[in-house]
mmCIF file of C-alpha atoms and ligand atoms in Angstrom:
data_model
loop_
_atom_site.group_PDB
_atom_site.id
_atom_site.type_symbol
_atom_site.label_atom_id
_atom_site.label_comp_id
_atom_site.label_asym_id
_atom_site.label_seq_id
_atom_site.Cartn_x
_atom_site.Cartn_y
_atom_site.Cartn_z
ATOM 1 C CA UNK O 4 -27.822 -12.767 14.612
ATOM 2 C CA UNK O 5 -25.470 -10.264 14.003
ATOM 3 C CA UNK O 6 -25.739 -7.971 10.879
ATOM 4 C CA UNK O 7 -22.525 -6.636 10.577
ATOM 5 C CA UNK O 8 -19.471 -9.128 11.703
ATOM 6 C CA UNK O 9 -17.731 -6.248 12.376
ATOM 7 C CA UNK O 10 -20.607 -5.093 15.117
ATOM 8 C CA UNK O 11 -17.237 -4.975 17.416
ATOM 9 C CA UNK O 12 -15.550 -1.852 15.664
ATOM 10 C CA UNK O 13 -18.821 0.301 15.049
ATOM 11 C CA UNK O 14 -17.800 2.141 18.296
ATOM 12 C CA UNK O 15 -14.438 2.975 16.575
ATOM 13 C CA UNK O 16 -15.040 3.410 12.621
ATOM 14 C CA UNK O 17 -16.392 6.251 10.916
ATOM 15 C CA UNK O 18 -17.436 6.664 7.783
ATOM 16 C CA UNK O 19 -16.750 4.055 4.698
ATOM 17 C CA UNK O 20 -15.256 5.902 2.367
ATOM 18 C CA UNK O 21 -14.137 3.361 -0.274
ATOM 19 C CA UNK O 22 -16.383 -0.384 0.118
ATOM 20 C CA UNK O 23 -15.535 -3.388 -0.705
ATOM 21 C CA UNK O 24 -17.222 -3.338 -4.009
ATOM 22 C CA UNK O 25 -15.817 -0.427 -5.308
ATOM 23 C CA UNK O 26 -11.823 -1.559 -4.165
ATOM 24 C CA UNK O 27 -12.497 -4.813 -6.365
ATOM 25 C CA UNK O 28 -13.326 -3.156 -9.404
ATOM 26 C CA UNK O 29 -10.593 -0.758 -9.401
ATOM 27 C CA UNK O 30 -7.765 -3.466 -8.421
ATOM 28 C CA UNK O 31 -9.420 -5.606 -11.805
ATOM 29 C CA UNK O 32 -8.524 -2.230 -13.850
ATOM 30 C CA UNK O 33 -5.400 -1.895 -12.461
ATOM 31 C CA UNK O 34 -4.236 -5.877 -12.841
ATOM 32 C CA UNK O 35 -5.560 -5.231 -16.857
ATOM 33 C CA UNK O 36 -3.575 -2.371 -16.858
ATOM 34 C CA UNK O 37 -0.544 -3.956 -16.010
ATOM 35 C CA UNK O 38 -1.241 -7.107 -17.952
ATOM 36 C CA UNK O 39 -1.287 -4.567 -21.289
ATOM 37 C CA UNK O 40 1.502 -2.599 -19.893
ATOM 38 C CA UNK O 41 3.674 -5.899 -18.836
ATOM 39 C CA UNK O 42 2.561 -8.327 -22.386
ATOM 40 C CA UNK O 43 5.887 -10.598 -22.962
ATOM 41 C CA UNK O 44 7.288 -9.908 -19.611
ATOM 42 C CA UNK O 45 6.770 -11.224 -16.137
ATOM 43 C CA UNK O 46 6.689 -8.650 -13.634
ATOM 44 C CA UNK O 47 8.353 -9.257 -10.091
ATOM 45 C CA UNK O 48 5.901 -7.797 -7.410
ATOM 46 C CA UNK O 49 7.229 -6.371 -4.419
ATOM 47 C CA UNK O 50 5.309 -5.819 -1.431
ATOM 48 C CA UNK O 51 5.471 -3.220 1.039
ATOM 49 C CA UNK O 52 4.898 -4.949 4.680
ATOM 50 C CA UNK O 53 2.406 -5.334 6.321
ATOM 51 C CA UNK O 54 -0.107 -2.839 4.866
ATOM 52 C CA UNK O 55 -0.123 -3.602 1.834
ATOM 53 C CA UNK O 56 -0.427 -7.579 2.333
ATOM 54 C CA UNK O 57 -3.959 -7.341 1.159
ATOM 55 C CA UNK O 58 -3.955 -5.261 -2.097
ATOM 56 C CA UNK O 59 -0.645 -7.272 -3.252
ATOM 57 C CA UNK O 60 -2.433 -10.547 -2.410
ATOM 58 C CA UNK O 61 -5.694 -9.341 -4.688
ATOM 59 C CA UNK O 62 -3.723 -7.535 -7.263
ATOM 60 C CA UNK O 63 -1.249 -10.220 -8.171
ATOM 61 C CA UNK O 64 -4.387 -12.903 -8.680
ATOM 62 C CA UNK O 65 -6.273 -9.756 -11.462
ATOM 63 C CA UNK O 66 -2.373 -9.669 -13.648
ATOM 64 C CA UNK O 67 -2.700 -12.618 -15.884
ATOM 65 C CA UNK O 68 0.723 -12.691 -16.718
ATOM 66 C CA UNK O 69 3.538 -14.889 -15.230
ATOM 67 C CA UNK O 70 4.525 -13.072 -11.946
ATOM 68 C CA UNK O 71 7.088 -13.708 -9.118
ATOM 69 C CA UNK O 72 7.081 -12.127 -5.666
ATOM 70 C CA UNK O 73 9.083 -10.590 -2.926
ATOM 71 C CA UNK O 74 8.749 -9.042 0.460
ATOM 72 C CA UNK O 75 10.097 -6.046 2.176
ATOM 73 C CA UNK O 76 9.434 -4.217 5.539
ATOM 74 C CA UNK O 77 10.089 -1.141 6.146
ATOM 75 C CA UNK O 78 9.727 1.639 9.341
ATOM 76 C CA UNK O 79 9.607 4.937 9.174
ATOM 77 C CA UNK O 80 10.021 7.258 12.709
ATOM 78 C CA UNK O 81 7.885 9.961 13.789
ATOM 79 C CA UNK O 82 4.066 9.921 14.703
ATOM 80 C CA UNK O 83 1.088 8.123 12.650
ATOM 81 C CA UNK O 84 0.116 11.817 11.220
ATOM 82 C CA UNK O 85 4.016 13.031 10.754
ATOM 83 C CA UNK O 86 6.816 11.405 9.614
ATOM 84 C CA UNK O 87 10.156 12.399 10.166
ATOM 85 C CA UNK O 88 11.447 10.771 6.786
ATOM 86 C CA UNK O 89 13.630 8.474 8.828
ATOM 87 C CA UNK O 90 13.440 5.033 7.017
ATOM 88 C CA UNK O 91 14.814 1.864 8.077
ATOM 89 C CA UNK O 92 14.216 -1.518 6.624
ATOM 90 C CA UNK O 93 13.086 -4.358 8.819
ATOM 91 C CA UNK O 94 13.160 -7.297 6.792
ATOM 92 C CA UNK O 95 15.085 -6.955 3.199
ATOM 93 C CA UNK O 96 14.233 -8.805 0.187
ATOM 94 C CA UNK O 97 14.955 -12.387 -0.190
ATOM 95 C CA UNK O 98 16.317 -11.983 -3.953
ATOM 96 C CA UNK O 99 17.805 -9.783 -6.152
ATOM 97 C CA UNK O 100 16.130 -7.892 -8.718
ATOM 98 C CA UNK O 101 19.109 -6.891 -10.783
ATOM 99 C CA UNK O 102 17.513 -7.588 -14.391
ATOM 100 C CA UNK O 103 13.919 -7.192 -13.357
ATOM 101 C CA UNK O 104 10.744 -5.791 -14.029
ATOM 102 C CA UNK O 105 10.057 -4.506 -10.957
ATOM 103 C CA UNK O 106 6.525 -3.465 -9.846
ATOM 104 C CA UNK O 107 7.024 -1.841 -5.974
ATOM 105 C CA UNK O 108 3.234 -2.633 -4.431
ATOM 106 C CA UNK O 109 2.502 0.095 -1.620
ATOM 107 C CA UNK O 110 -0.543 0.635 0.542
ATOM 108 C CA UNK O 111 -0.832 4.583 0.927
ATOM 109 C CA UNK O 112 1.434 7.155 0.114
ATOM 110 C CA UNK O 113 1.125 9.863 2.565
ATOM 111 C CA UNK O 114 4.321 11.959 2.970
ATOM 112 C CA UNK O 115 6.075 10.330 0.661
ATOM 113 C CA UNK O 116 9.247 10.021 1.982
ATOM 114 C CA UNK O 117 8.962 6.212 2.381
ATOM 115 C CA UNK O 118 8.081 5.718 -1.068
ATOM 116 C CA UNK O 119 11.339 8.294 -2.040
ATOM 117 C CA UNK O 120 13.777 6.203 0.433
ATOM 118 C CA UNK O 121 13.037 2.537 -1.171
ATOM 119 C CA UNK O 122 12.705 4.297 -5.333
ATOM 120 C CA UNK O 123 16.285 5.481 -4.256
ATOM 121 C CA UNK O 124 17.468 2.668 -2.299
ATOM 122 C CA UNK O 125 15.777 -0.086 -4.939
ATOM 123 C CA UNK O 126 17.534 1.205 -8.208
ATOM 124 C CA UNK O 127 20.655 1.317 -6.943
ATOM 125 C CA UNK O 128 20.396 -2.597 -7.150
ATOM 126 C CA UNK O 129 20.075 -2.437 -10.943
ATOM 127 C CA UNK O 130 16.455 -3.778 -11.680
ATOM 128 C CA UNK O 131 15.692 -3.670 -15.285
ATOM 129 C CA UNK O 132 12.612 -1.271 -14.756
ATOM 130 C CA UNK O 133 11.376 -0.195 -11.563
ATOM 131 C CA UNK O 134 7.345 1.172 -11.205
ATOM 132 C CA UNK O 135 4.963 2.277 -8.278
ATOM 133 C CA UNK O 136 1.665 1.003 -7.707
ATOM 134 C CA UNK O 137 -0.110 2.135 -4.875
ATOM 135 C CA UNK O 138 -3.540 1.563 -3.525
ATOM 136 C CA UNK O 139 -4.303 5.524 -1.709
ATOM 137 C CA UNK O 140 -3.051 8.249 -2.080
ATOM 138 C CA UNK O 141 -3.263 11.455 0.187
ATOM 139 C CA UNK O 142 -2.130 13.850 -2.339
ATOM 140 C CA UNK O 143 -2.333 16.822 0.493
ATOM 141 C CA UNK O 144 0.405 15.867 2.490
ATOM 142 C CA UNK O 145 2.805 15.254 0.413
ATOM 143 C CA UNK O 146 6.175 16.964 1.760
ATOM 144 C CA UNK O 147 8.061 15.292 -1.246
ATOM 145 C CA UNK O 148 7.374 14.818 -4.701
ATOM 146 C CA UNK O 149 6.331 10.927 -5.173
ATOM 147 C CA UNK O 150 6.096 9.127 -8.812
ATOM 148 C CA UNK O 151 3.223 6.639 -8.535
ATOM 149 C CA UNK O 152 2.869 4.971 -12.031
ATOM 150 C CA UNK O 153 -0.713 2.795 -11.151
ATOM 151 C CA UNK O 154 -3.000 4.759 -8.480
ATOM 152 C CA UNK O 155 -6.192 2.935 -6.788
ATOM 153 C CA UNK O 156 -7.845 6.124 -5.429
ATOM 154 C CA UNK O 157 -6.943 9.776 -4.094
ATOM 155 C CA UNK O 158 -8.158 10.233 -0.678
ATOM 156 C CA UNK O 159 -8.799 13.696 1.682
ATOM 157 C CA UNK O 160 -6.637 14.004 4.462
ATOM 158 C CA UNK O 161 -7.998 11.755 7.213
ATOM 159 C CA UNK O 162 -6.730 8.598 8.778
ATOM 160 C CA UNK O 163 -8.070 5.160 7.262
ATOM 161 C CA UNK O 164 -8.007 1.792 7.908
ATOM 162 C CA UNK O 165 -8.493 -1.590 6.861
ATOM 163 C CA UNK O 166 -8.132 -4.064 3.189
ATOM 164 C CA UNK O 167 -4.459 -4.116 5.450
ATOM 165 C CA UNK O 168 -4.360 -0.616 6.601
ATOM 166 C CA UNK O 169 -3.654 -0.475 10.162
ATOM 167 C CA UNK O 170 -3.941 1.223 13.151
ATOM 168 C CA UNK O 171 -2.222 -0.171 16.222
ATOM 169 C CA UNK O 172 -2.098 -3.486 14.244
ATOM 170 C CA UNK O 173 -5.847 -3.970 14.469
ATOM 171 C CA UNK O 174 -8.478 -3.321 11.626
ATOM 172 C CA UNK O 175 -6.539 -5.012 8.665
ATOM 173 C CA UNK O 176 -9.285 -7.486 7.938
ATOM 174 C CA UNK O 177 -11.842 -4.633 6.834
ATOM 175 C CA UNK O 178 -12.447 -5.614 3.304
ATOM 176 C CA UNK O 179 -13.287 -1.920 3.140
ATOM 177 C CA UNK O 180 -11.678 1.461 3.698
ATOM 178 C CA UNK O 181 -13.056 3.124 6.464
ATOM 179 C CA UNK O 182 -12.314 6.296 8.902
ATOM 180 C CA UNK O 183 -10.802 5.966 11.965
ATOM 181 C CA UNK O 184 -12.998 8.167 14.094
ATOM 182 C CA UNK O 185 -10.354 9.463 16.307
ATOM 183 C CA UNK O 186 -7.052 10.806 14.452
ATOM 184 C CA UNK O 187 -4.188 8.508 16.046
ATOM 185 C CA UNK O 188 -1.555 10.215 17.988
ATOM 186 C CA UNK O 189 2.033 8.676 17.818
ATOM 187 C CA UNK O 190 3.487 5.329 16.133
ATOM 188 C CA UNK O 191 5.053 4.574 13.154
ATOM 189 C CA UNK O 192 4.143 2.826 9.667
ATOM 190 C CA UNK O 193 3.646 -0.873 9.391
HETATM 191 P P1 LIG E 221 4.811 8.206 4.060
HETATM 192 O O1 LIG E 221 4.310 8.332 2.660
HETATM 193 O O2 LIG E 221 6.299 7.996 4.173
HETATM 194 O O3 LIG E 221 4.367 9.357 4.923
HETATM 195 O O4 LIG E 221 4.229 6.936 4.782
HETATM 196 C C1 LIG E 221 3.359 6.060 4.228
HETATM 197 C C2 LIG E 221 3.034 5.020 5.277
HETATM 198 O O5 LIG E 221 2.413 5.613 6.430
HETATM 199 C C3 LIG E 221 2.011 4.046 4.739
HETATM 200 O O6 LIG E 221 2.622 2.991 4.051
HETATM 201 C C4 LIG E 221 1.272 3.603 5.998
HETATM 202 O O7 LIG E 221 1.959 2.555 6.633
HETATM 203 C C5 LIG E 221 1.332 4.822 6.881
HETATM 204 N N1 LIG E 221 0.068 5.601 6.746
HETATM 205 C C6 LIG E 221 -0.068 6.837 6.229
HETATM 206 N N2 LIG E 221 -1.345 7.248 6.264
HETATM 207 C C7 LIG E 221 -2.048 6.220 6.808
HETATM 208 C C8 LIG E 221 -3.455 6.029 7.104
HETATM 209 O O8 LIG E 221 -4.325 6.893 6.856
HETATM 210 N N3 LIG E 221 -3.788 4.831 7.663
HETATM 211 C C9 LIG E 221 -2.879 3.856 7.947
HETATM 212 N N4 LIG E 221 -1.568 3.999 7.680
HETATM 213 C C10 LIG E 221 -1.144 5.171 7.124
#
């Protein structure tokens, strides 16, 4: 019997750098964060597709406050390691948030310049408060400022995957975060 039920990826995957464990406590700090943060109002949580399916799905069952969700996709252009800043939204949000307390949920903020395109493109649609909560971090890269109000973890610069980081669509399902042994060459976010 197998050990791991990942045995198929060992070939692939590097080291973990943040288990499963350790991603569970710090999404339970961050929900009673928010809860303290958010008392007498009900947050509207707006996740960033598909990456960051996972952490919104966890993080929205550790708030105990009345929440309501919302879905956007979004791709940025140039490679998996570079990107050009070009952002275009896939799939918009099915409501508006005019009024709201909105809480934008993001995988990893790399660049930045995804996170700066939807902050700009988001308040211009009036929301009553508008914050960032993001899972990673790769502080190194940045090539624009980024305001991320609730932060999971800071991370070196290498590329991860899995808890709905991808790469090539595959490794979502990690309940970990783990290092993709080979840095990717070309793609885009999703
Ligand atoms: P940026 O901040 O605009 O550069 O882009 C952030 C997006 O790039 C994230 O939401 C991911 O989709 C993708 N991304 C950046 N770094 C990684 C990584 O290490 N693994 C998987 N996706 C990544």
């Amino acid at each position: 019997m197998a050990t791991n039920k990942f045995y198929d990826l060992d070939e692939e995957l590097g080291e973990i750098l943040i288990s499963a464990e350790a991603i569970q406590k710090r999404v339970k700090e961050l929900g009673d964060e928010i809860t303290r943060d958010y008392r007498g109002k009900n947050p509207h949580l707006i996740c960033i597709l598909k990456g960051a399916c996972v952490f919104h799905a966890d993080l929205m069952r550790a708030i105990g406050l009345g929440i309501s969700v919302d879905f956007i996709a979004v791709a940025s252009y140039g490679s998996a390691t570079r990107s050009s800043g070009e952002v275009r939204i896939l799939k918009d949000l099915d409501e508006s948030i005019e009024g709201k307390d909105v809480l934008l949920i993001e995988d990893i903020v790399d660049t930045g310049l995804t996170l700066d395109y939807l902050l700009k493109n988001l308040s211009t649609r009036r929301p009553n408060s508008l914050r960032v909560v993001a899972l990673l971090s790769k502080p190194s890269r940045r090539l624009i400022p980024a305001r991320v109000d609730y932060m999971g973890f800071e991370i070196p610069d290498k590329f991860v995957v899995g808890y709905g980081l991808d790469y090539d669509q595959r490794y979502r399902n990690l309940p970990y975060i783990a290092v993709l042994k080979k840095e990717p060459e070309g793609g885009a976010r999703s």
